[in-house]
mmCIF file of C-alpha atoms in Angstrom:
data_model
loop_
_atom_site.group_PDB
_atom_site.id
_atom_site.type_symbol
_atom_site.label_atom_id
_atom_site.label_comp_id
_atom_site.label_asym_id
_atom_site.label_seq_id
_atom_site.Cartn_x
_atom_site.Cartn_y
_atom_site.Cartn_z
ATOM 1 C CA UNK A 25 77.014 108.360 57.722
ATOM 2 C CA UNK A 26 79.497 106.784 54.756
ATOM 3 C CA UNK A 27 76.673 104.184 54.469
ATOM 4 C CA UNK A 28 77.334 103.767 50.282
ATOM 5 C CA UNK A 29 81.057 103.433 50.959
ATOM 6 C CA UNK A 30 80.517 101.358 54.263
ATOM 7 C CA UNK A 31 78.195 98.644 52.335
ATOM 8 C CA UNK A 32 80.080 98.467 49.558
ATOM 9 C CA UNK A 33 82.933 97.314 51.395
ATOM 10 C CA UNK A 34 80.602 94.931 52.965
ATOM 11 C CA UNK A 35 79.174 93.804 49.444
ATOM 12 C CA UNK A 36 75.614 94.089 50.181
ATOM 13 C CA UNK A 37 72.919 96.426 48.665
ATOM 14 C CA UNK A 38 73.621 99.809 50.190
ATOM 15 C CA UNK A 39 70.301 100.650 52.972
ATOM 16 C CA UNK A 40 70.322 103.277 55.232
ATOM 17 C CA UNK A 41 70.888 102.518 58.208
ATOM 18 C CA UNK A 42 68.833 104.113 61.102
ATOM 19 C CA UNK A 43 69.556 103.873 64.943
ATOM 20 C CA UNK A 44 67.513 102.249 67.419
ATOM 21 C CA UNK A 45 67.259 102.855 70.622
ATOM 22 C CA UNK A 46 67.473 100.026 73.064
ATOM 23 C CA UNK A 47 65.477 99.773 76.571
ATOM 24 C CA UNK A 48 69.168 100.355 78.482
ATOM 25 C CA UNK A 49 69.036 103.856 76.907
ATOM 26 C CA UNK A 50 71.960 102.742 74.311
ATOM 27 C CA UNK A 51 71.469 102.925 70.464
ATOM 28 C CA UNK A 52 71.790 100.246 67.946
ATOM 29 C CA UNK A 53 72.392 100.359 64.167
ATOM 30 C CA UNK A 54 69.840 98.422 62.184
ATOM 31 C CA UNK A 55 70.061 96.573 59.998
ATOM 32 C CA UNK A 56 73.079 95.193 61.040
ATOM 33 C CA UNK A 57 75.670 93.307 59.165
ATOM 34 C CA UNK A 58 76.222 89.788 59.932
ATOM 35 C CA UNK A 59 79.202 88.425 61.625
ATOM 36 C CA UNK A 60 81.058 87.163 58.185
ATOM 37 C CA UNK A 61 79.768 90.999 56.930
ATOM 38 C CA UNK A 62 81.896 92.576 59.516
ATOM 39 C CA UNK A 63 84.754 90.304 59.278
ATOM 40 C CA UNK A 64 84.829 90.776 55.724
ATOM 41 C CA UNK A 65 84.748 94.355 56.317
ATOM 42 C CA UNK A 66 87.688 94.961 59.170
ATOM 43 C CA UNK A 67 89.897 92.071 56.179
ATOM 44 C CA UNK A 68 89.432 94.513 53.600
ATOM 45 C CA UNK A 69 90.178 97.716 56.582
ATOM 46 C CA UNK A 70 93.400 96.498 57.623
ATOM 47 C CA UNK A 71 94.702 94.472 54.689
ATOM 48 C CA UNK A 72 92.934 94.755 51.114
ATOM 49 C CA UNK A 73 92.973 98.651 51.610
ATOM 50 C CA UNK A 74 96.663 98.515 52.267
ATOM 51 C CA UNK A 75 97.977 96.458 49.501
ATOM 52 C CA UNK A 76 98.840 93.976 52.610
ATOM 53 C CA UNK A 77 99.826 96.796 54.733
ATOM 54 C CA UNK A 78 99.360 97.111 58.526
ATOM 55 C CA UNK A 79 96.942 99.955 59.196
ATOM 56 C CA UNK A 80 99.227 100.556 61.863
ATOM 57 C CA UNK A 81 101.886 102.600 59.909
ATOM 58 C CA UNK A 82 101.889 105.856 60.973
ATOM 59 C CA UNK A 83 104.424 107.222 63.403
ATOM 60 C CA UNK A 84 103.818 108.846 66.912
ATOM 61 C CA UNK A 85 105.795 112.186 68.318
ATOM 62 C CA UNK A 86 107.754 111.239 71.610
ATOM 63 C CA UNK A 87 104.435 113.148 73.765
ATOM 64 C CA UNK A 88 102.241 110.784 71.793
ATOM 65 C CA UNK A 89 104.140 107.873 72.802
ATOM 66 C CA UNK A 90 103.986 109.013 76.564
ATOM 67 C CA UNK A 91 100.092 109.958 76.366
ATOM 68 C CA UNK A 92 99.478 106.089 75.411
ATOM 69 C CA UNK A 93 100.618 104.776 78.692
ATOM 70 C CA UNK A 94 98.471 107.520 80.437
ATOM 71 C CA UNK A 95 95.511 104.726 80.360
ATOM 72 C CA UNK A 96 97.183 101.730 81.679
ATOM 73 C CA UNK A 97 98.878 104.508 84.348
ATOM 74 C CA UNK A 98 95.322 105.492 85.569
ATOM 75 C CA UNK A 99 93.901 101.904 85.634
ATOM 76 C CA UNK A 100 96.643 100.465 87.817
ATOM 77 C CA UNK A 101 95.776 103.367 90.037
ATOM 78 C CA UNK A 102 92.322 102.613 89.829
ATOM 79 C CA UNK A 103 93.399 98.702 90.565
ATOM 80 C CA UNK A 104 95.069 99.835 93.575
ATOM 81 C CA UNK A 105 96.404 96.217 94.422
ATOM 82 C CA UNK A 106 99.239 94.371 93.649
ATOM 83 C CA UNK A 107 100.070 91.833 90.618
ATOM 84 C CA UNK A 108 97.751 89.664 89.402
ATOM 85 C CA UNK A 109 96.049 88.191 86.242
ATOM 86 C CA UNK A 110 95.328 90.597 83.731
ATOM 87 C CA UNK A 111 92.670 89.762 80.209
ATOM 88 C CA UNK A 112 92.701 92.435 77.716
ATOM 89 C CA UNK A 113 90.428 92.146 74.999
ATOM 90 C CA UNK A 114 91.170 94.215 72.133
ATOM 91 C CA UNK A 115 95.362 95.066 72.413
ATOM 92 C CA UNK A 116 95.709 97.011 69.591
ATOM 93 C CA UNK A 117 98.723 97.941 69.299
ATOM 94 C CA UNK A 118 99.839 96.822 72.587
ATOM 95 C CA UNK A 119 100.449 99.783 75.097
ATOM 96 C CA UNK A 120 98.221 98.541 77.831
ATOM 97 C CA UNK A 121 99.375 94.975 77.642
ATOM 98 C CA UNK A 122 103.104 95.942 77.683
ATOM 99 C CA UNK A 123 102.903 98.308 80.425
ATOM 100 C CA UNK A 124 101.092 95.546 82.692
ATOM 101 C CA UNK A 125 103.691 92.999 81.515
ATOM 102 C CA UNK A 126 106.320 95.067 82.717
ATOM 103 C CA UNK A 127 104.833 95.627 86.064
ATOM 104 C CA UNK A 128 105.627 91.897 86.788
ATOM 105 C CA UNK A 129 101.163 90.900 85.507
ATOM 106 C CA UNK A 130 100.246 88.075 83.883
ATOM 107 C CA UNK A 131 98.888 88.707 80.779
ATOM 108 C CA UNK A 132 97.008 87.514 78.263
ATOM 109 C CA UNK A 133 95.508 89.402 75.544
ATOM 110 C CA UNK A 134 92.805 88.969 72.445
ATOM 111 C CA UNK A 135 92.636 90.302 69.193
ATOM 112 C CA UNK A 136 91.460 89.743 65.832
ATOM 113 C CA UNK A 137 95.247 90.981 64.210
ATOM 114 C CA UNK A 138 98.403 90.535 65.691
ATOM 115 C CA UNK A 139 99.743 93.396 63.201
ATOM 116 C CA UNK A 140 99.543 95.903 65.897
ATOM 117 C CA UNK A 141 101.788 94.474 68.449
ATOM 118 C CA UNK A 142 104.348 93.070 65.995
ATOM 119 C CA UNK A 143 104.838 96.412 64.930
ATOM 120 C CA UNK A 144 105.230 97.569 68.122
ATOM 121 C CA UNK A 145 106.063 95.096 71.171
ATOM 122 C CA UNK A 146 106.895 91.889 69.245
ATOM 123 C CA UNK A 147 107.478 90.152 72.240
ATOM 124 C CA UNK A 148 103.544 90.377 73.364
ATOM 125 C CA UNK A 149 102.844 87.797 70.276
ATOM 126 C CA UNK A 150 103.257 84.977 72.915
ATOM 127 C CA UNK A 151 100.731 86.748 74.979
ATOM 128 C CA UNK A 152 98.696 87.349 72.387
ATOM 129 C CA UNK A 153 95.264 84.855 71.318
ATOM 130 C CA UNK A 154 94.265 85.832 67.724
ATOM 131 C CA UNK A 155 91.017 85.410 66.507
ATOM 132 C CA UNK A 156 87.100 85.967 66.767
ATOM 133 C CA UNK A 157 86.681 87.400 70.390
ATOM 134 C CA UNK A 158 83.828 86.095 71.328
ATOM 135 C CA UNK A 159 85.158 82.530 70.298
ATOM 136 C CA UNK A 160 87.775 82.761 72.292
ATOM 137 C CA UNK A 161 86.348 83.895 75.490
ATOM 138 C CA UNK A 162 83.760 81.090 74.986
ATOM 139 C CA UNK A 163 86.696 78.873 75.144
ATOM 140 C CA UNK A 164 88.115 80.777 77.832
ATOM 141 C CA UNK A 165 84.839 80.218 79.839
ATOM 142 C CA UNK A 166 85.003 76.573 78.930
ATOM 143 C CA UNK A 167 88.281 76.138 80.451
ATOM 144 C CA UNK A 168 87.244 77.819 83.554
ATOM 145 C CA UNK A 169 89.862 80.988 83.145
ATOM 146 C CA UNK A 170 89.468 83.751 85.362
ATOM 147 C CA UNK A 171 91.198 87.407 85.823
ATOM 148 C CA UNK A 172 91.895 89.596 88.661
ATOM 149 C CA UNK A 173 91.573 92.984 85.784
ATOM 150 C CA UNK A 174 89.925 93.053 82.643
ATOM 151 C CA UNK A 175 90.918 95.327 80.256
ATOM 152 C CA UNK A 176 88.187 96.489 76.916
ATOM 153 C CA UNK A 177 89.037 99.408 75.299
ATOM 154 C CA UNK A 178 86.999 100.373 72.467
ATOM 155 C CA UNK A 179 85.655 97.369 71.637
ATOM 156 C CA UNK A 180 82.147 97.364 72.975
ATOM 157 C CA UNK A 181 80.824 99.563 70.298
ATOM 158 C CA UNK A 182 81.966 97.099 67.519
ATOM 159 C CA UNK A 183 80.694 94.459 67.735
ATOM 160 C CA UNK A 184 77.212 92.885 67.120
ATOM 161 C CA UNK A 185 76.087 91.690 70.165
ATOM 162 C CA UNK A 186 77.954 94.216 72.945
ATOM 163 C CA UNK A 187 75.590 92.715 76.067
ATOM 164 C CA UNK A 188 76.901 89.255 74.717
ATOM 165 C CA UNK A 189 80.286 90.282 74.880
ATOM 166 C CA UNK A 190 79.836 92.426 78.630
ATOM 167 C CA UNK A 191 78.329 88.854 80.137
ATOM 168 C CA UNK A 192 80.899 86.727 78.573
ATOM 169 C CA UNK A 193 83.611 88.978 80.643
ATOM 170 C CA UNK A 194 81.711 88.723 83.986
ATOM 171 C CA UNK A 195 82.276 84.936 83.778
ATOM 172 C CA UNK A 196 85.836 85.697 83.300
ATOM 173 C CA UNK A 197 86.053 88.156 86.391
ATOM 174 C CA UNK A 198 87.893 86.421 89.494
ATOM 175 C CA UNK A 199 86.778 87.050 93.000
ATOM 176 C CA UNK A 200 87.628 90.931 93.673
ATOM 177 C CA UNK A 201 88.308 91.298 90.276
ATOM 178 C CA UNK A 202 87.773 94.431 88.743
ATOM 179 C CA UNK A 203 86.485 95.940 84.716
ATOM 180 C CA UNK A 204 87.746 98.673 82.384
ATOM 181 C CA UNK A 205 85.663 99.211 79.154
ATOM 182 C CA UNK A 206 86.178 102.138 77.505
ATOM 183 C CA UNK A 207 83.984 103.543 74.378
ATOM 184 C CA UNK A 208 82.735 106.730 72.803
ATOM 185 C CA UNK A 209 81.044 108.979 75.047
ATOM 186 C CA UNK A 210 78.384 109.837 71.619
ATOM 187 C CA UNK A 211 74.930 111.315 71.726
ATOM 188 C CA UNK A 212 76.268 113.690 74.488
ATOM 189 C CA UNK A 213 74.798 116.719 75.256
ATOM 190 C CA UNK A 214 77.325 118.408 73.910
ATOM 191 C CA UNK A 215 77.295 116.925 70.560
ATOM 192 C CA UNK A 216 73.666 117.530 70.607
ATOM 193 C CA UNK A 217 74.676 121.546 71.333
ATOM 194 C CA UNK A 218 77.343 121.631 68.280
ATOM 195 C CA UNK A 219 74.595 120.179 66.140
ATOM 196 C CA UNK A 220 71.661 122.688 67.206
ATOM 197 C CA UNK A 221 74.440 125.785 66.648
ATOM 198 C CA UNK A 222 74.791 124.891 62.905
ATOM 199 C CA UNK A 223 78.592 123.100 63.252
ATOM 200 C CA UNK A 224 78.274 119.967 62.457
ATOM 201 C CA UNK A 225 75.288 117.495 60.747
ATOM 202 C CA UNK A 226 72.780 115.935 62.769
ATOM 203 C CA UNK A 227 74.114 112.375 64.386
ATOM 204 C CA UNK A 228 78.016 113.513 62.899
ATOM 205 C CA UNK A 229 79.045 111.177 65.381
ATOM 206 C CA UNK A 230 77.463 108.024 63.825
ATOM 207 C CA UNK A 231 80.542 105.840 61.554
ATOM 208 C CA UNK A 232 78.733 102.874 59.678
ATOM 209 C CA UNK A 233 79.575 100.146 59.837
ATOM 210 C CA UNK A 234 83.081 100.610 62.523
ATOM 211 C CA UNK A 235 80.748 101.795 65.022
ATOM 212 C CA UNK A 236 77.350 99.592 65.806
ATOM 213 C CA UNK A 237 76.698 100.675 69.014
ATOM 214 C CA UNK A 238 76.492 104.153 70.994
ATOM 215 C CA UNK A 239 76.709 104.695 74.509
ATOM 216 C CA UNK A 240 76.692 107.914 76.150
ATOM 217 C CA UNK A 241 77.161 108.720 80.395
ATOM 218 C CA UNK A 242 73.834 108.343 80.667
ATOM 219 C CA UNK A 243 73.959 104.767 79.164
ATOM 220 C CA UNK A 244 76.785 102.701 79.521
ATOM 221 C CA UNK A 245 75.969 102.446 83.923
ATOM 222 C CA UNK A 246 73.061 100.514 82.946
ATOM 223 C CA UNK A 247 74.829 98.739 79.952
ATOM 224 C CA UNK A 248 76.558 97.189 82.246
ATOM 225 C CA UNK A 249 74.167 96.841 85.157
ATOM 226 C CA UNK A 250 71.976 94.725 82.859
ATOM 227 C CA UNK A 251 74.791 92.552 81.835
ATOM 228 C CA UNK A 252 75.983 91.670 86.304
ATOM 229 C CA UNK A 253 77.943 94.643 86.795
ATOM 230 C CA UNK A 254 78.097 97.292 89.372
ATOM 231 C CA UNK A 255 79.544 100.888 88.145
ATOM 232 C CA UNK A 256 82.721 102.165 90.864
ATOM 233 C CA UNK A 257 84.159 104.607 88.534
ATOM 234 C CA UNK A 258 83.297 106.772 85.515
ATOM 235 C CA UNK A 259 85.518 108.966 83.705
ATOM 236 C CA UNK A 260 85.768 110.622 80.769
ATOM 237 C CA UNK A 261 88.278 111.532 78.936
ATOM 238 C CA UNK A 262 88.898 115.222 77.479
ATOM 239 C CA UNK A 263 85.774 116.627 75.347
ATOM 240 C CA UNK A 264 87.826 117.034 71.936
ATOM 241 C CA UNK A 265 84.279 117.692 70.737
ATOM 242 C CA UNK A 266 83.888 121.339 72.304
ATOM 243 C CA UNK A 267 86.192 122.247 69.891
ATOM 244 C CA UNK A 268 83.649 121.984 66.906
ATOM 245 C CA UNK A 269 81.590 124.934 68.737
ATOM 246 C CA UNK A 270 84.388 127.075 67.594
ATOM 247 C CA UNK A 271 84.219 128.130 63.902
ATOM 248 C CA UNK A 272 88.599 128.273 64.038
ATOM 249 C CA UNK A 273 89.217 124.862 65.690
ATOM 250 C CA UNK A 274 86.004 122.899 64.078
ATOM 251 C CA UNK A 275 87.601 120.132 62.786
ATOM 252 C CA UNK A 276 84.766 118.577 60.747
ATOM 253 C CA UNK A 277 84.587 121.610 58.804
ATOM 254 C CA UNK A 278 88.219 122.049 58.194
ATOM 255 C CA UNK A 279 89.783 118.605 58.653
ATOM 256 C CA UNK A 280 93.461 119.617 58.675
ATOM 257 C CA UNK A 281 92.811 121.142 61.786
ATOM 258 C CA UNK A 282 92.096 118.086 63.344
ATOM 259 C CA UNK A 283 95.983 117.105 63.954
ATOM 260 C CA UNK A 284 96.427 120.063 66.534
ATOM 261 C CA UNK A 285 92.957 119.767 68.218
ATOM 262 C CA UNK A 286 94.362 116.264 68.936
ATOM 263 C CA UNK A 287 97.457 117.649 69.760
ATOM 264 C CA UNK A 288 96.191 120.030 72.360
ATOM 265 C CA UNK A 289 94.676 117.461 74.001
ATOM 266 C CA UNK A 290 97.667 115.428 74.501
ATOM 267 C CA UNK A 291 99.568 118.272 75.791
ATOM 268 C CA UNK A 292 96.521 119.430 78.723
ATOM 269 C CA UNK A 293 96.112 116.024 79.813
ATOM 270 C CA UNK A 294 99.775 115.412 79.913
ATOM 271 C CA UNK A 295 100.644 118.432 81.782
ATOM 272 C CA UNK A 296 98.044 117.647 84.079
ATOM 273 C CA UNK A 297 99.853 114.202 84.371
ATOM 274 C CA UNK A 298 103.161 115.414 84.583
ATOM 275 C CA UNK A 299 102.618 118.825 86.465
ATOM 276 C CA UNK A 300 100.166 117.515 89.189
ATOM 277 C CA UNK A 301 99.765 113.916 89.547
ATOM 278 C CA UNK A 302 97.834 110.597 88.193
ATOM 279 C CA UNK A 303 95.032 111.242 90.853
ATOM 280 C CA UNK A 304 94.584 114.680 89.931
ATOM 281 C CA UNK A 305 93.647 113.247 85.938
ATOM 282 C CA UNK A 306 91.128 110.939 86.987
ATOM 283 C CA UNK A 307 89.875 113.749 90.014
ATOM 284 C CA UNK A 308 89.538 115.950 85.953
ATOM 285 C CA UNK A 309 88.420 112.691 84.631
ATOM 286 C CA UNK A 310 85.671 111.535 87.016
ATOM 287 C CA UNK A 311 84.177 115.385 86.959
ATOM 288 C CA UNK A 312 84.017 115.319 83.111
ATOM 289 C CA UNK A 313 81.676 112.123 83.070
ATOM 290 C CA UNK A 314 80.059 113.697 86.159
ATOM 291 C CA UNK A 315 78.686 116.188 83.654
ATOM 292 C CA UNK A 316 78.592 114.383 80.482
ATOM 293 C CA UNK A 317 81.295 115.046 78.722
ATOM 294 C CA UNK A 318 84.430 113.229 77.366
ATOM 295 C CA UNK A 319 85.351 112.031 74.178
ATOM 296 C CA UNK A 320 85.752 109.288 75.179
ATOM 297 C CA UNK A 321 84.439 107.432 78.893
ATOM 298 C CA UNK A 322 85.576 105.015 80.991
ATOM 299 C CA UNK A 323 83.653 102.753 82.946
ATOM 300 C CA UNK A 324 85.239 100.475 86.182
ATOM 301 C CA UNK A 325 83.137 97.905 87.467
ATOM 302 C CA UNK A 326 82.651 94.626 89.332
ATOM 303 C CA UNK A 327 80.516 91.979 89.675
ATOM 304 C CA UNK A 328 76.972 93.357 91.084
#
């Protein structure tokens, strides 16, 4: 679980961590690192590894590029409505915020680095709020802000108190409002099936200390209906995993296969995309976390 390396960036003794599961059916790293821990850690991630750096420097092929707007494409489907106020928490590099910018939104965005979008979209830095999250949506509360669509996209399964963080964003929701989080569909039934065949190590999926928290389908609906919020929509996104049952593609085994594996992915769901239509991916989308699977899943919600 890359415990040694993970608490030695944290500079504490290195303990193994175990996971814990939690009575919404969600599992919990303990012990966990404390908030100046983790901060430490994600300093040293993007910057101290880097010689200053952005972790951001890699470059995308032109697909690539078009596969990022796939996700802000299928929420404003999903949204259905016209313009309105949009929070996203966690903007990366910027994709989701741009694309909602451009359809005439108002935006705001929060993240902890502002590296991402001035690579990127430099003009998103004055729609940008840097800092600790859950800080600024405290503030945010305080001032009485609210948003017609809230964005969190792998977030939730980073931070140290993820029901915290859910409740914080259902004071944030306006009337009609509508949520997308997004995390790691892990402890899947799948995963479970690669590990029983021999292709991977048991929990493979667990990354100390990036990942604290694991939700799988089963899961994240009552996540969230413990924290005020009502499930509409669940989707998953396309099960790279099912590609460690096969000896030629498993990418833990062999990691320079991991490249195409990612790159066949890209090209299904952007043929689906681009061959049939937006509401046939999420029609692909909503069967996947119908039956478990997805990489990654994709929860919509509103205020219960």
């Amino acid at each position: 679980m890359r415990v040694a390396l993970a608490h030695r960036r944290l500079g504490v003794p290195p303990l193994k961590p175990r996971l814990v599961e939690k009575s919404q059916g969600y599992f919990e790293v303990e012990p966990r690192p404390s908030s100046e821990e983790l901060a430490a850690y994600y300093r040293d991630k993007y910057f101290g590894a880097n010689n200053g750096k952005t972790s951001y420097g890699h470059g995308y092929t032109a697909e690539e590029l078009e596969h990022k707007l796939l996700q802000p494409a299928e929420t404003a489907h999903v949204w259905g409505k016209g313009r309105g106020r949009l929070l996203e928490v966690g903007v990366g590099e910027g994709f989701t915020l741009d694309y909602f910018l451009q359809k005439g939104w108002e935006t705001t965005g929060i993240d902890f680095t502002d590296d991402g979008v001035r690579e990127f979209f430099p003009h998103l830095s004055q729609h940008l709020q840097v800092g600790d999250a859950f800080d600024l949506l405290d503030a945010a509360i305080a001032r009485k802000d609210s948003y017609d669509l809230v964005i969190c996209n792998n977030v939730l399964e980073h931070v140290i108190d993820p029901l915290g963080l859910l409740r914080r964003l259902r004071s944030l929701i306006a009337p009609g409002g509508l949520l997308r989080i997004c995390v790691p569909n892990d402890g899947s039934w799948l995963q479970n099936q690669v590990v029983s065949r021999s292709m991977a190590p048991p929990e493979f999926w667990v990354a100390v200390p990036d990942h604290l928290n694991y939700f799988n389908t089963d899961s994240l609906p009552r996540v969230l209906d413990a924290c005020g919020w009502s499930v509409v929509d669940h989707l998953g996104e396309f099960p790279i995993d099912a590609f460690l049952l096969n000896p030629d593609t498993n990418y833990l085994q062999d990691r320079s296969l991991g490249r195409n594996c990612h790159f066949a992915r890209v090209a299904f769901e952007m043929g689906l995309w681009r061959d049939r239509s937006i509401e046939a991916v999420i029609e692909y989308r909503r069967g996947c976390a119908k039956a478990g699977l997805g990489r990654n899943q994709t929860a919509y919600a509103r205020p219960s």
